[in-house]
Amino acid sequence: MAKKKCVAQYNDDTGEQSPVSTHHESTQEDDRLSEGDSQSLNGTSAQHDQGIYSPNNEAQSTAFFLLVVLLSFSTRLYKIMEPPHVCWDETHFGKMGSYYINRTFFFDVHPPLGKMLIGLAGYMTGYDGTYPFLKPGDKYEHHNYWGMRGFCASLGSCLPPFAYLTVLELSQSPTAALITAAVLAFDTGCITISQYILLDPILMFFIMGAVLSMVKFNRQRYRPFSAPWWFWLVLTGVNLSGALGVKFVGLFVILLVGMNTAWDLWSLLGDLRLSLIDFGKHVLSRVFGLILLPLFLYVTIFAVHFVVLNKSGPGDGFFSSAFQSRLIGNNLHNASMPEYLAYGSIITVKNLRIAGGYLHSHWHLYPEGVGAKQQQVTAYLHKDYNNMWLVHRSNDPQSGEPDLVRHGDIIQLEHKETTRNLHSHLHEAPLTKKHFQVTGYGINGTGDPNDLWQVEVCGGRKGDLVKVLRSKVRFLHRATGCVLYSSGKTLPKWGWEQVEITCSPYLKETPNSQWNIEDHINAKLPNISLSVLKPHFLEILLESHIVMIRGNSGLKPKDNEMNSKPWHWPINYQGLRFSGVNETEYRVYLLGNPVIWWLNLVSLGLYVVMVAVASLALRRGVQLDKRRIGRKHCRVLMEGGGLLLLGWLLHYVPFYTMGRILYYHHYFPAMLFSSMLTGKVAPSPPPSATLYICFSLCLSKPCSFYMFHPLSYGMRGPLAHDPDSTMAGLKWMDSWEF
């Protein structure tokens, strides 16, 4: 009968009528408790802390929430104008915000939403987009930068309140929620990363928004298809599209929501009181709210991105010639040229890898000891007269007939300026030693059989024509069987620091070995407007994603550049310099509050132990109801905490598999989940002891924040190893660099 009373109490508290009879609950409850029937991932059961919805506790929860909001905004907006110069990656994302204001096209490895919002914030607060953001340390002077910093700080200020509401829903404990919020509000790392023109606070805003909306939606499971049910479902989808629209790391929270949804639907499928028609409605509503709507919004973000950035800019060279033809100011925009490649044409040939460059040559020779001492052939990233080549037949180099070049034809490419032929031989390439050297050889189109190349249209058949801008082609060297290749490696100063061109014996199709014809001049052929060759929206959407993914995978550590390791992050092993190095400069150092980060690490281990003990106790039928923490509290701990632990794993473990360069700030989304888990692990005291225990547990956080706050708000004078430094005695690890 006790169980019957518990169910009735829950219904009174929520003001909702349970779809299951009291008698049914009383006979089924034991099975639910042992099997975790409905919500072992989403953390919403039909049994909540009964006292939380009393007027006193609701008022207390509201007071705590307002305190969290005040603390969060005050710690993030304090000294928002300091330092008055470019800090760390502001040089990238501030510049990209300027590009949006000026409508200038650029390339970045992340989706565009974050930069669009930064640009919009700057525009709305009076920034005119003229500041160059050249390098860290440059003074802002009279330029208006506070709007962009303030926007990022405002979104970062929402994280502790969002975490408070999330943990409150999962635990039904204001104490646990307040501990979580205090962890984030007083963390120097979260403060620092929120105060500058960066993508991270925007990304974390959408991640936390998605998690909060998901938990709120789970809370509405007994009110399906009601207005609040639809509101939280749609808001979850909106936040998912926002997270992915800022960085591809947003895929991790999408996976978290997807797993939660799959478990939710599996539970509904097992409810025999639910008809298959109603179950189908549940499936379709989630498909709409969590798949179709986010996908539509994500595509819309790119549509706006392409419409706004319609002028030629520094990002042109990363994209195909067809893509560039849509940009105002690009030499291909509204241009006209012959549609198909022909013999006797003057052309430029562009490599399809990111920053692959144009096939290029000049009068300079390879130096002694670097292959044959013949004319250099390189890839050059800019448009130049030395990118021009003449197309000749293999058996009649001087023929001027405008016959069309086809898949399988044998051709010669003569460099327009120097009249030497594109040539390869068995000498090793300058940098890629397993490849062959490519040179310019001969004079006035006269050379030898090593000048012959076979044209291959990728995906084509013998006889297919080569379409300018659109066809992907490869050039196979007839004598050696290798393929013309842009390695992406930068030549030394003797090669003018241009990109190495080789002939690769590995014939697998890759962007490095694929080319397209960009400029095409032939007076004997009719011209067409390139507007008819412009790619449609889905093509440029696909190309932009291919370029972003390749760009991400190509982010490798540079010489003498520190590459952070994922195992460094949870232990707070090493931070990042945001501003300044020596004692004469204004120094800001991104480092988490060590007391908080190490507490989070301990809480992760403690949670696993607590769940194991609770699971064994429940399995063995231990009478937990006679203790302060009852059976329902164990369930709340396991269910809600399991969701947070899964979120931490999804946002942390994948970095161990990534080959790109990694930085300390990549851990901050995972840190949000470990911080919420810290609050979840905290006990749920009786209402009379709530304030006492809350302040006892939270005391260490403001104290440690007071000690380490100069990391966020700026340091001047002696470094930490000097006894006169404001940070003297606080360099607890040798790897910290403040």
XYZ file of C-alpha atoms in Angstrom:
738
model
C 0.000 0.000 0.000
C 2.974 2.298 0.493
C 3.617 2.209 -3.208
C 0.040 3.095 -3.946
C 0.389 6.159 -1.736
C 3.602 7.212 -3.451
C 1.938 7.197 -6.872
C -1.038 9.165 -5.642
C 1.288 11.748 -4.069
C 3.150 12.211 -7.343
C -0.088 12.806 -9.189
C -1.198 15.383 -6.628
C 2.132 17.201 -6.872
C 2.128 17.436 -10.640
C -1.552 18.066 -11.004
C -1.652 15.338 -13.658
C -3.720 12.195 -13.868
C -1.687 9.050 -14.328
C -2.781 6.904 -17.273
C -2.269 3.825 -15.087
C -4.591 2.865 -12.252
C -3.330 2.905 -8.678
C -3.970 -0.813 -8.359
C -1.949 -1.515 -11.503
C 0.949 0.561 -10.162
C 0.913 -1.266 -6.857
C 1.202 -4.654 -8.516
C 3.798 -3.615 -11.097
C 6.098 -1.299 -9.133
C 8.625 -3.845 -7.911
C 9.278 -5.034 -11.456
C 9.766 -1.448 -12.602
C 12.196 -0.639 -9.831
C 14.359 -3.654 -10.536
C 14.262 -3.496 -14.298
C 14.406 0.299 -14.762
C 11.397 0.008 -17.064
C 10.929 3.406 -18.513
C 13.712 5.909 -18.171
C 17.118 4.563 -17.230
C 18.671 6.988 -19.669
C 16.531 10.082 -19.443
C 16.209 10.226 -15.690
C 12.519 11.010 -15.379
C 10.566 8.517 -13.331
C 7.114 8.726 -11.928
C 8.573 9.296 -8.489
C 10.011 12.710 -7.701
C 11.134 14.289 -4.485
C 7.800 14.998 -2.891
C 8.904 18.053 -1.027
C 10.267 20.022 -3.924
C 6.950 21.312 -5.117
C 5.834 22.598 -1.749
C 5.527 26.418 -1.659
C 8.541 26.798 0.618
C 10.849 24.633 -1.476
C 9.623 26.131 -4.729
C 10.400 29.587 -3.385
C 13.804 28.355 -2.253
C 14.504 26.900 -5.691
C 13.527 30.185 -7.336
C 15.779 32.122 -4.975
C 18.676 29.787 -5.751
C 18.070 30.209 -9.479
C 18.103 34.010 -9.263
C 21.319 33.840 -7.238
C 22.877 31.630 -9.914
C 21.861 34.061 -12.670
C 23.343 36.996 -10.748
C 26.623 35.179 -10.042
C 26.952 33.907 -13.593
C 26.413 37.203 -15.390
C 28.497 39.209 -12.930
C 31.522 36.888 -13.180
C 31.401 36.773 -16.995
C 30.685 40.428 -17.755
C 33.206 41.778 -15.234
C 36.142 43.480 -17.025
C 34.730 42.423 -20.391
C 36.678 45.199 -22.135
C 40.012 44.005 -20.749
C 42.485 43.595 -22.250
C 41.811 46.118 -25.034
C 43.697 44.094 -27.604
C 43.225 40.916 -29.656
C 43.496 37.755 -27.551
C 44.246 34.265 -28.866
C 41.679 33.084 -31.458
C 39.910 36.447 -31.564
C 42.273 37.026 -34.470
C 40.312 34.362 -36.403
C 36.716 34.668 -35.258
C 36.693 38.444 -34.917
C 38.063 38.676 -38.436
C 35.388 36.276 -39.672
C 32.714 38.397 -38.038
C 34.105 41.317 -40.035
C 33.873 39.269 -43.221
C 30.139 38.800 -42.664
C 29.646 42.514 -42.146
C 31.570 43.196 -45.381
C 29.950 40.212 -47.177
C 33.392 38.870 -48.093
C 33.742 35.135 -48.703
C 36.179 33.190 -46.486
C 36.920 29.609 -45.501
C 36.793 28.015 -42.068
C 36.817 24.391 -40.920
C 33.673 24.941 -38.798
C 30.059 25.463 -39.931
C 29.067 29.129 -40.159
C 26.455 29.805 -37.451
C 28.858 30.903 -34.704
C 30.691 33.375 -36.930
C 27.420 34.664 -38.354
C 26.138 35.415 -34.844
C 29.415 37.118 -33.909
C 29.187 39.290 -37.018
C 25.536 40.078 -36.306
C 26.355 41.035 -32.703
C 29.119 43.344 -33.913
C 26.898 44.916 -36.551
C 24.015 45.465 -34.102
C 26.335 47.186 -31.595
C 27.936 49.582 -34.062
C 31.050 47.733 -35.232
C 31.732 48.594 -38.883
C 33.845 45.578 -39.854
C 37.011 47.565 -40.644
C 39.356 46.239 -37.942
C 41.865 43.779 -39.531
C 42.377 41.371 -36.551
C 45.885 40.676 -37.841
C 47.494 39.047 -34.801
C 47.116 38.618 -31.033
C 48.267 41.672 -29.103
C 47.110 44.260 -31.656
C 45.285 47.150 -29.954
C 41.607 47.663 -30.751
C 42.050 51.448 -30.359
C 38.832 53.242 -31.401
C 37.144 50.165 -32.878
C 33.981 48.907 -31.219
C 34.617 45.362 -30.009
C 32.573 45.201 -26.797
C 29.422 44.010 -28.579
C 31.040 40.841 -29.906
C 32.721 40.071 -26.580
C 29.540 40.911 -24.695
C 27.470 38.619 -26.896
C 29.778 35.655 -26.300
C 29.929 36.423 -22.569
C 26.127 36.612 -22.365
C 25.737 33.168 -23.913
C 28.468 31.841 -21.627
C 26.581 33.333 -18.684
C 23.598 31.115 -19.491
C 25.539 27.916 -18.818
C 25.293 27.846 -14.989
C 21.518 28.636 -15.022
C 20.951 25.966 -17.679
C 22.953 23.473 -15.619
C 20.978 24.418 -12.511
C 17.643 23.737 -14.223
C 18.895 20.500 -15.775
C 20.156 19.012 -12.519
C 17.037 20.242 -10.711
C 14.920 18.250 -13.169
C 17.120 15.169 -12.926
C 17.569 15.109 -9.149
C 14.601 17.116 -7.816
C 17.123 18.592 -5.357
C 17.780 22.354 -5.202
C 20.966 21.575 -3.289
C 22.375 19.390 -6.061
C 21.366 21.986 -8.649
C 23.005 24.818 -6.706
C 26.233 22.853 -6.251
C 26.337 22.256 -10.018
C 25.732 25.922 -10.778
C 28.411 26.983 -8.285
C 30.915 24.646 -9.936
C 30.388 26.363 -13.298
C 29.900 29.907 -11.986
C 33.201 29.892 -10.075
C 35.304 28.016 -12.626
C 38.051 30.267 -13.984
C 38.246 28.245 -17.188
C 34.554 28.653 -18.004
C 34.785 32.359 -17.206
C 37.834 32.930 -19.410
C 36.535 31.020 -22.414
C 33.246 32.967 -22.224
C 34.750 36.464 -22.204
C 36.309 36.607 -25.667
C 35.235 36.502 -29.298
C 35.248 32.716 -29.632
C 32.967 29.932 -30.831
C 33.169 27.939 -27.592
C 30.580 29.837 -25.502
C 28.162 29.760 -28.444
C 28.676 26.011 -28.915
C 28.249 25.263 -25.208
C 25.113 27.422 -25.070
C 23.431 25.245 -27.696
C 24.729 22.000 -26.163
C 23.352 22.916 -22.740
C 20.151 24.203 -24.330
C 19.682 20.861 -26.089
C 20.293 18.875 -22.882
C 17.938 21.052 -20.818
C 15.224 20.876 -23.488
C 15.606 17.094 -23.726
C 15.261 16.676 -19.963
C 12.242 18.999 -19.894
C 10.690 17.036 -22.758
C 11.224 13.786 -20.868
C 9.369 15.369 -17.951
C 6.317 15.736 -20.196
C 6.075 12.012 -20.952
C 2.765 11.739 -19.121
C 1.317 14.597 -21.194
C 2.045 13.483 -24.785
C 1.173 15.892 -27.608
C 0.304 18.697 -25.181
C 1.588 22.233 -25.866
C 4.533 21.929 -23.396
C 5.389 18.518 -24.855
C 5.627 19.969 -28.355
C 7.447 23.087 -27.136
C 10.299 21.172 -25.521
C 10.505 18.699 -28.388
C 10.844 21.486 -30.970
C 13.243 23.467 -28.779
C 15.451 20.382 -28.473
C 15.616 20.165 -32.259
C 16.388 23.886 -32.594
C 19.284 23.589 -30.150
C 20.635 20.513 -31.919
C 20.783 22.401 -35.213
C 22.448 25.301 -33.402
C 25.128 23.094 -31.833
C 25.965 21.429 -35.138
C 25.795 24.782 -36.927
C 28.602 26.141 -34.741
C 31.005 23.170 -34.704
C 30.912 19.550 -35.804
C 31.418 18.671 -32.126
C 27.656 19.260 -31.968
C 27.324 15.753 -33.404
C 28.091 14.394 -29.942
C 25.044 15.985 -28.311
C 22.961 14.844 -31.287
C 24.119 11.312 -30.539
C 23.212 11.757 -26.864
C 19.692 12.944 -27.701
C 19.350 10.190 -30.289
C 20.228 7.473 -27.774
C 17.817 8.960 -25.236
C 15.066 9.066 -27.859
C 15.717 5.489 -28.972
C 15.411 4.287 -25.374
C 12.251 6.340 -24.881
C 10.623 4.823 -27.976
C 11.712 1.341 -26.951
C 9.967 1.865 -23.600
C 6.818 3.101 -25.339
C 6.843 0.081 -27.641
C 6.787 -2.166 -24.584
C 3.721 -0.414 -23.157
C 0.878 -2.731 -24.223
C -1.689 -0.098 -23.263
C -0.422 2.052 -26.166
C -1.889 1.228 -29.577
C 0.414 0.886 -32.574
C -1.258 3.928 -34.135
C -0.399 6.043 -31.102
C 3.122 4.623 -31.093
C 3.437 5.614 -34.749
C 2.402 9.153 -33.828
C 5.173 9.244 -31.216
C 7.724 8.073 -33.793
C 6.637 10.565 -36.454
C 6.578 13.481 -34.018
C 10.150 12.735 -32.964
C 11.247 12.327 -36.571
C 9.826 15.774 -37.257
C 11.155 17.498 -34.137
C 14.569 15.841 -33.840
C 15.514 15.034 -37.456
C 13.588 16.983 -40.097
C 13.371 20.309 -38.260
C 17.079 20.388 -37.223
C 18.102 19.340 -40.726
C 15.986 22.097 -42.274
C 17.419 24.711 -39.896
C 20.977 23.494 -40.466
C 20.588 23.754 -44.247
C 18.976 27.179 -43.818
C 22.077 28.353 -41.917
C 24.193 27.545 -44.969
C 21.687 29.132 -47.329
C 21.974 32.400 -45.393
C 25.762 31.982 -45.275
C 26.007 31.708 -49.079
C 23.621 34.609 -49.672
C 25.446 36.955 -47.300
C 28.999 36.088 -48.412
C 28.609 36.861 -52.099
C 31.882 38.755 -52.698
C 35.231 37.291 -53.649
C 37.633 37.000 -50.727
C 40.443 34.992 -49.133
C 38.401 31.783 -49.140
C 38.075 31.506 -52.926
C 41.113 29.317 -53.475
C 39.858 26.575 -51.144
C 36.882 25.893 -53.397
C 36.371 24.666 -56.918
C 36.409 26.938 -59.928
C 32.675 26.386 -60.413
C 32.052 27.512 -56.846
C 34.171 30.636 -57.372
C 32.178 31.627 -60.451
C 29.270 32.698 -58.193
C 31.346 35.239 -56.219
C 31.217 38.911 -57.201
C 34.715 40.201 -57.958
C 36.156 36.814 -58.852
C 37.574 36.700 -62.378
C 35.180 33.842 -63.165
C 32.070 35.749 -62.103
C 29.901 36.563 -65.156
C 32.826 35.515 -67.380
C 32.485 33.691 -70.692
C 34.721 31.053 -72.251
C 34.505 27.919 -74.409
C 32.614 25.136 -72.629
C 34.799 22.174 -73.637
C 38.581 21.817 -73.645
C 40.181 21.835 -77.089
C 43.623 21.535 -78.638
C 45.301 24.902 -79.111
C 43.623 26.338 -76.013
C 45.370 28.366 -73.310
C 44.285 27.103 -69.896
C 44.916 27.210 -66.170
C 44.717 23.945 -64.243
C 43.608 23.938 -60.593
C 44.196 21.132 -58.112
C 41.156 19.952 -56.158
C 42.754 19.414 -52.743
C 42.324 22.160 -50.160
C 44.821 24.892 -51.001
C 46.156 22.648 -53.770
C 46.951 25.618 -55.988
C 47.321 26.135 -59.717
C 49.780 24.218 -61.887
C 52.635 26.721 -62.208
C 56.131 27.113 -63.595
C 58.766 29.847 -63.859
C 62.293 30.358 -65.211
C 64.016 29.137 -62.024
C 65.655 25.715 -62.051
C 65.795 23.024 -59.383
C 69.041 23.476 -57.415
C 72.011 21.146 -57.611
C 71.292 17.865 -55.851
C 67.510 18.096 -56.157
C 66.669 15.731 -59.008
C 67.474 16.884 -62.504
C 68.565 20.506 -62.817
C 65.587 21.437 -64.969
C 62.892 24.090 -64.742
C 60.762 24.079 -61.591
C 57.097 23.100 -61.720
C 55.092 23.974 -58.612
C 51.569 24.681 -57.415
C 50.892 28.350 -56.742
C 47.977 29.428 -54.559
C 47.245 32.689 -56.387
C 46.172 33.618 -59.885
C 49.224 34.480 -61.979
C 50.353 34.698 -65.598
C 52.798 31.832 -64.994
C 49.811 29.526 -64.422
C 49.026 29.527 -68.164
C 49.559 26.388 -70.279
C 49.033 25.548 -73.966
C 47.321 22.271 -74.910
C 48.915 20.377 -77.856
C 48.356 17.053 -79.537
C 50.998 14.452 -78.793
C 51.739 13.829 -82.483
C 51.429 17.396 -83.738
C 52.497 19.928 -81.103
C 52.067 22.922 -83.409
C 48.545 22.096 -84.572
C 46.103 24.922 -84.083
C 42.944 23.065 -84.988
C 40.211 23.463 -82.361
C 39.438 19.769 -82.043
C 38.057 18.845 -78.632
C 40.097 16.928 -76.064
C 38.509 13.671 -74.931
C 38.937 11.098 -72.186
C 41.927 8.891 -73.096
C 43.657 11.424 -75.387
C 47.461 11.846 -75.219
C 48.473 15.513 -74.901
C 51.399 17.816 -74.217
C 51.138 20.837 -71.913
C 53.478 23.676 -72.881
C 54.135 26.435 -70.353
C 52.991 29.657 -72.026
C 55.684 31.958 -70.631
C 58.780 29.725 -70.869
C 57.654 27.408 -73.744
C 58.870 24.319 -71.832
C 56.754 21.175 -71.667
C 55.328 19.582 -68.532
C 57.726 16.675 -67.991
C 58.441 13.838 -65.556
C 61.096 11.144 -65.183
C 62.424 8.636 -62.659
C 64.306 11.156 -60.500
C 62.819 11.393 -57.004
C 60.682 14.393 -56.068
C 62.224 17.152 -53.896
C 60.239 16.420 -50.712
C 58.062 13.351 -51.330
C 60.859 10.889 -51.972
C 58.649 7.999 -53.118
C 57.239 10.162 -55.912
C 58.894 11.267 -59.148
C 60.097 14.752 -60.021
C 58.015 16.981 -62.325
C 59.871 19.605 -64.373
C 59.663 21.906 -67.366
C 61.710 20.505 -70.279
C 62.396 21.227 -73.950
C 62.025 24.476 -75.834
C 59.240 25.901 -78.002
C 57.143 22.792 -77.478
C 59.871 20.391 -78.602
C 60.834 17.802 -76.006
C 60.862 14.018 -75.657
C 58.420 11.139 -74.870
C 58.547 12.036 -71.159
C 56.393 15.071 -72.033
C 53.329 12.977 -72.887
C 50.307 12.810 -70.563
C 47.030 10.926 -70.913
C 43.849 12.793 -69.993
C 41.442 10.869 -67.773
C 38.013 12.249 -66.855
C 37.192 10.929 -63.380
C 34.170 8.683 -63.661
C 34.211 9.070 -67.427
C 34.531 6.744 -70.420
C 36.658 6.860 -73.531
C 35.523 9.690 -75.762
C 33.924 11.826 -73.036
C 34.580 15.552 -73.383
C 36.361 17.668 -70.762
C 34.036 20.406 -69.485
C 35.691 23.525 -68.062
C 35.079 24.166 -64.346
C 32.991 21.034 -63.881
C 35.016 17.997 -65.053
C 37.493 16.392 -62.636
C 40.493 15.194 -64.621
C 43.740 13.370 -63.958
C 46.955 13.453 -66.012
C 48.669 10.047 -66.308
C 52.318 10.123 -67.345
C 52.736 7.793 -70.296
C 56.376 6.840 -69.749
C 56.333 6.048 -66.023
C 52.631 5.373 -65.353
C 52.486 7.891 -62.498
C 49.838 10.581 -62.019
C 50.308 14.368 -61.692
C 50.002 15.176 -57.978
C 49.990 18.164 -55.607
C 51.564 16.965 -52.355
C 50.553 19.986 -50.264
C 54.121 20.290 -48.946
C 55.809 23.682 -49.002
C 59.086 23.909 -50.898
C 62.140 25.684 -49.375
C 63.127 29.184 -50.361
C 64.736 27.954 -53.574
C 61.189 26.983 -54.618
C 59.784 30.341 -53.478
C 57.871 28.496 -50.736
C 55.339 27.313 -53.249
C 53.674 23.867 -53.129
C 55.487 20.759 -54.355
C 54.228 19.092 -57.539
C 55.135 15.435 -58.044
C 54.211 12.456 -60.181
C 52.759 9.809 -57.890
C 53.115 6.091 -58.658
C 50.075 5.465 -56.444
C 47.105 5.674 -58.784
C 44.254 5.796 -56.272
C 41.939 8.730 -56.993
C 42.393 11.470 -54.401
C 41.839 15.246 -54.509
C 45.640 15.632 -54.693
C 45.660 13.961 -58.094
C 42.463 15.521 -59.427
C 42.361 18.768 -61.389
C 39.893 20.971 -63.201
C 40.232 23.428 -66.061
C 39.563 26.939 -64.790
C 40.569 29.590 -67.369
C 40.077 28.579 -71.002
C 41.008 30.782 -73.968
C 40.476 29.684 -77.567
C 39.502 32.246 -80.196
C 38.321 29.526 -82.596
C 35.608 28.248 -80.248
C 32.337 29.953 -79.259
C 32.127 31.241 -75.699
C 29.340 30.537 -73.258
C 28.472 32.439 -70.096
C 29.804 30.659 -67.019
C 26.540 31.425 -65.282
C 25.111 28.314 -66.952
C 27.854 26.258 -65.263
C 27.286 27.637 -61.782
C 26.617 24.852 -59.300
C 23.201 24.701 -57.672
C 22.652 25.023 -53.929
C 22.915 21.341 -53.029
C 26.211 21.080 -54.939
C 27.824 23.986 -53.111
C 26.399 22.698 -49.808
C 28.033 19.320 -50.411
C 31.297 20.877 -51.584
C 31.496 23.159 -48.563
C 31.154 20.155 -46.238
C 33.793 18.183 -48.112
C 36.175 21.148 -47.860
C 35.446 21.627 -44.133
C 35.987 17.940 -43.345
C 39.252 17.855 -45.296
C 40.333 21.059 -43.615
C 39.631 19.610 -40.178
C 41.562 16.431 -40.894
C 44.433 18.498 -42.262
C 44.953 20.440 -39.017
C 48.262 18.966 -37.923
C 50.698 20.347 -35.329
C 53.191 22.838 -36.723
C 56.856 22.870 -35.819
C 57.377 23.673 -32.112
C 53.600 23.880 -31.566
C 52.250 22.352 -28.370
C 49.784 19.535 -29.057
C 47.537 18.880 -26.071
C 46.631 15.273 -25.238
C 43.120 14.185 -24.191
C 44.429 12.614 -20.975
C 45.775 16.047 -19.980
C 42.334 17.623 -19.863
C 40.421 16.088 -16.911
C 43.443 16.511 -14.624
C 43.909 20.161 -15.659
C 47.462 19.367 -16.715
C 48.113 22.416 -18.875
C 46.232 25.533 -19.916
C 46.429 27.999 -22.809
C 47.933 31.478 -22.981
C 45.215 33.880 -24.088
C 47.258 37.041 -23.695
C 50.804 37.982 -22.756
C 53.907 35.987 -21.872
C 56.329 38.070 -19.809
C 55.936 40.190 -16.683
C 55.576 43.474 -18.571
C 52.446 42.302 -20.420
C 48.800 41.901 -19.434
C 48.473 38.138 -19.018
C 45.354 35.974 -19.272
C 45.707 32.204 -18.909
C 42.968 29.692 -19.716
C 43.032 27.153 -16.887
C 40.191 25.541 -14.998
C 39.837 26.177 -11.275
C 41.938 23.211 -10.056
C 39.790 22.613 -6.951
C 36.696 22.337 -9.127
C 38.264 20.243 -11.889
C 39.790 17.765 -9.485
C 36.486 17.579 -7.593
C 34.788 16.757 -10.908
C 37.327 14.009 -11.528
C 36.733 12.509 -8.080
C 32.972 12.729 -8.592
C 33.202 10.683 -11.787
C 34.835 7.833 -9.912
C 32.577 8.249 -6.882
C 29.469 8.086 -9.056
C 30.532 4.747 -10.546
C 31.118 3.358 -7.041
C 27.790 4.677 -5.726
C 25.839 3.212 -8.633
C 27.559 -0.145 -8.219
C 26.721 -0.234 -4.493
C 23.114 0.892 -5.070
C 22.625 -1.668 -7.851
C 23.925 -4.488 -5.656
C 21.725 -3.366 -2.763
C 18.614 -3.274 -4.929
C 19.481 -6.600 -6.505
C 19.874 -8.208 -3.109
C 16.622 -6.683 -1.828
C 18.200 -4.572 0.897
C 15.488 -2.535 2.667
C 16.734 0.910 1.705
C 13.404 2.548 2.516
C 14.287 2.538 6.204
C 17.345 4.650 5.558
C 17.634 8.351 4.744
C 18.231 7.610 1.099
C 15.465 5.335 -0.116
C 14.909 3.200 -3.129
C 13.557 6.050 -5.232
C 16.644 8.156 -4.441
C 18.852 5.334 -5.725
C 16.848 5.284 -8.921
C 17.123 9.041 -9.375
C 20.881 8.765 -8.820
C 21.333 5.977 -11.356
C 18.982 7.290 -14.027
C 19.806 10.999 -14.177
C 23.467 10.433 -13.418
C 23.669 7.820 -16.158
C 22.547 10.389 -18.702
C 25.220 12.841 -17.536
C 27.940 10.200 -17.490
C 27.002 9.195 -21.033
C 27.141 12.855 -22.085
C 30.625 13.195 -20.617
C 31.839 10.047 -22.376
C 30.388 11.087 -25.737
C 32.015 14.526 -25.552
C 35.404 13.266 -24.348
C 36.311 9.763 -25.532
C 36.074 10.463 -29.324
C 39.050 12.842 -29.105
C 41.321 9.846 -28.495
C 40.548 8.692 -32.050
C 41.168 12.027 -33.782
C 44.315 12.560 -35.831
C 44.040 16.359 -35.987
C 45.768 18.765 -33.601
C 43.959 19.069 -30.268
C 43.765 21.887 -27.731
C 42.820 22.156 -24.077
C 39.608 24.060 -24.823
C 38.185 21.034 -26.650
C 37.375 19.514 -23.240
C 34.973 22.206 -22.059
C 31.748 20.660 -23.456
C 32.612 17.427 -21.624
C 33.410 19.450 -18.501
C 29.812 20.705 -18.460
C 28.567 17.140 -18.008
C 31.141 16.222 -15.354
C 30.172 19.373 -13.426
C 26.499 18.431 -13.506
C 27.413 14.936 -12.369
C 29.285 16.456 -9.413
C 26.059 18.117 -8.280
C 24.111 14.925 -8.922
C 26.422 12.899 -6.690
C 25.826 15.324 -3.806
C 23.348 14.012 -1.213
C 19.721 15.065 -1.077
C 19.332 16.355 2.493
C 16.115 16.995 4.398
C 14.696 20.482 3.709
C 15.753 21.733 7.141
C 19.400 21.020 6.385
C 19.441 22.189 2.767
C 20.976 25.618 3.276
C 23.563 24.398 5.794
C 24.854 21.564 3.616
C 24.658 23.694 0.475
C 26.908 26.398 1.890
C 29.257 23.809 3.410
C 29.747 22.068 0.058
C 29.984 25.309 -1.905
C 32.436 27.104 0.384
C 35.516 25.712 -1.339
C 34.399 27.008 -4.738
C 34.313 30.781 -4.070
C 37.472 30.472 -1.969
C 39.391 28.751 -4.746
C 37.889 31.193 -7.246
C 39.222 34.100 -5.177
C 42.711 32.566 -5.241
C 42.782 31.862 -8.983
C 40.625 34.694 -10.350
C 43.653 36.634 -11.770
C 43.944 33.874 -14.377
C 40.666 35.108 -15.861
C 40.695 38.816 -15.083
C 44.336 39.507 -15.892
C 47.754 39.476 -14.265
C 50.535 42.025 -14.380
C 53.967 42.107 -12.833
C 56.120 39.155 -11.740
C 55.370 35.621 -12.888
C 54.088 32.926 -10.504
C 57.559 31.676 -9.526
C 58.388 35.118 -8.078
C 57.431 35.590 -4.391
C 56.123 39.077 -5.239
C 53.675 37.716 -7.841
C 49.918 37.839 -7.244
C 49.974 34.127 -8.133
C 52.888 33.193 -5.883
C 52.455 29.732 -4.395
C 49.583 28.872 -6.727
C 51.560 27.161 -9.470
C 50.665 23.720 -8.142
C 51.816 21.918 -11.310
C 55.037 22.592 -13.210
C 53.133 22.337 -16.495
C 51.097 25.472 -15.715
C 52.573 28.432 -17.595
C 51.437 31.547 -15.762
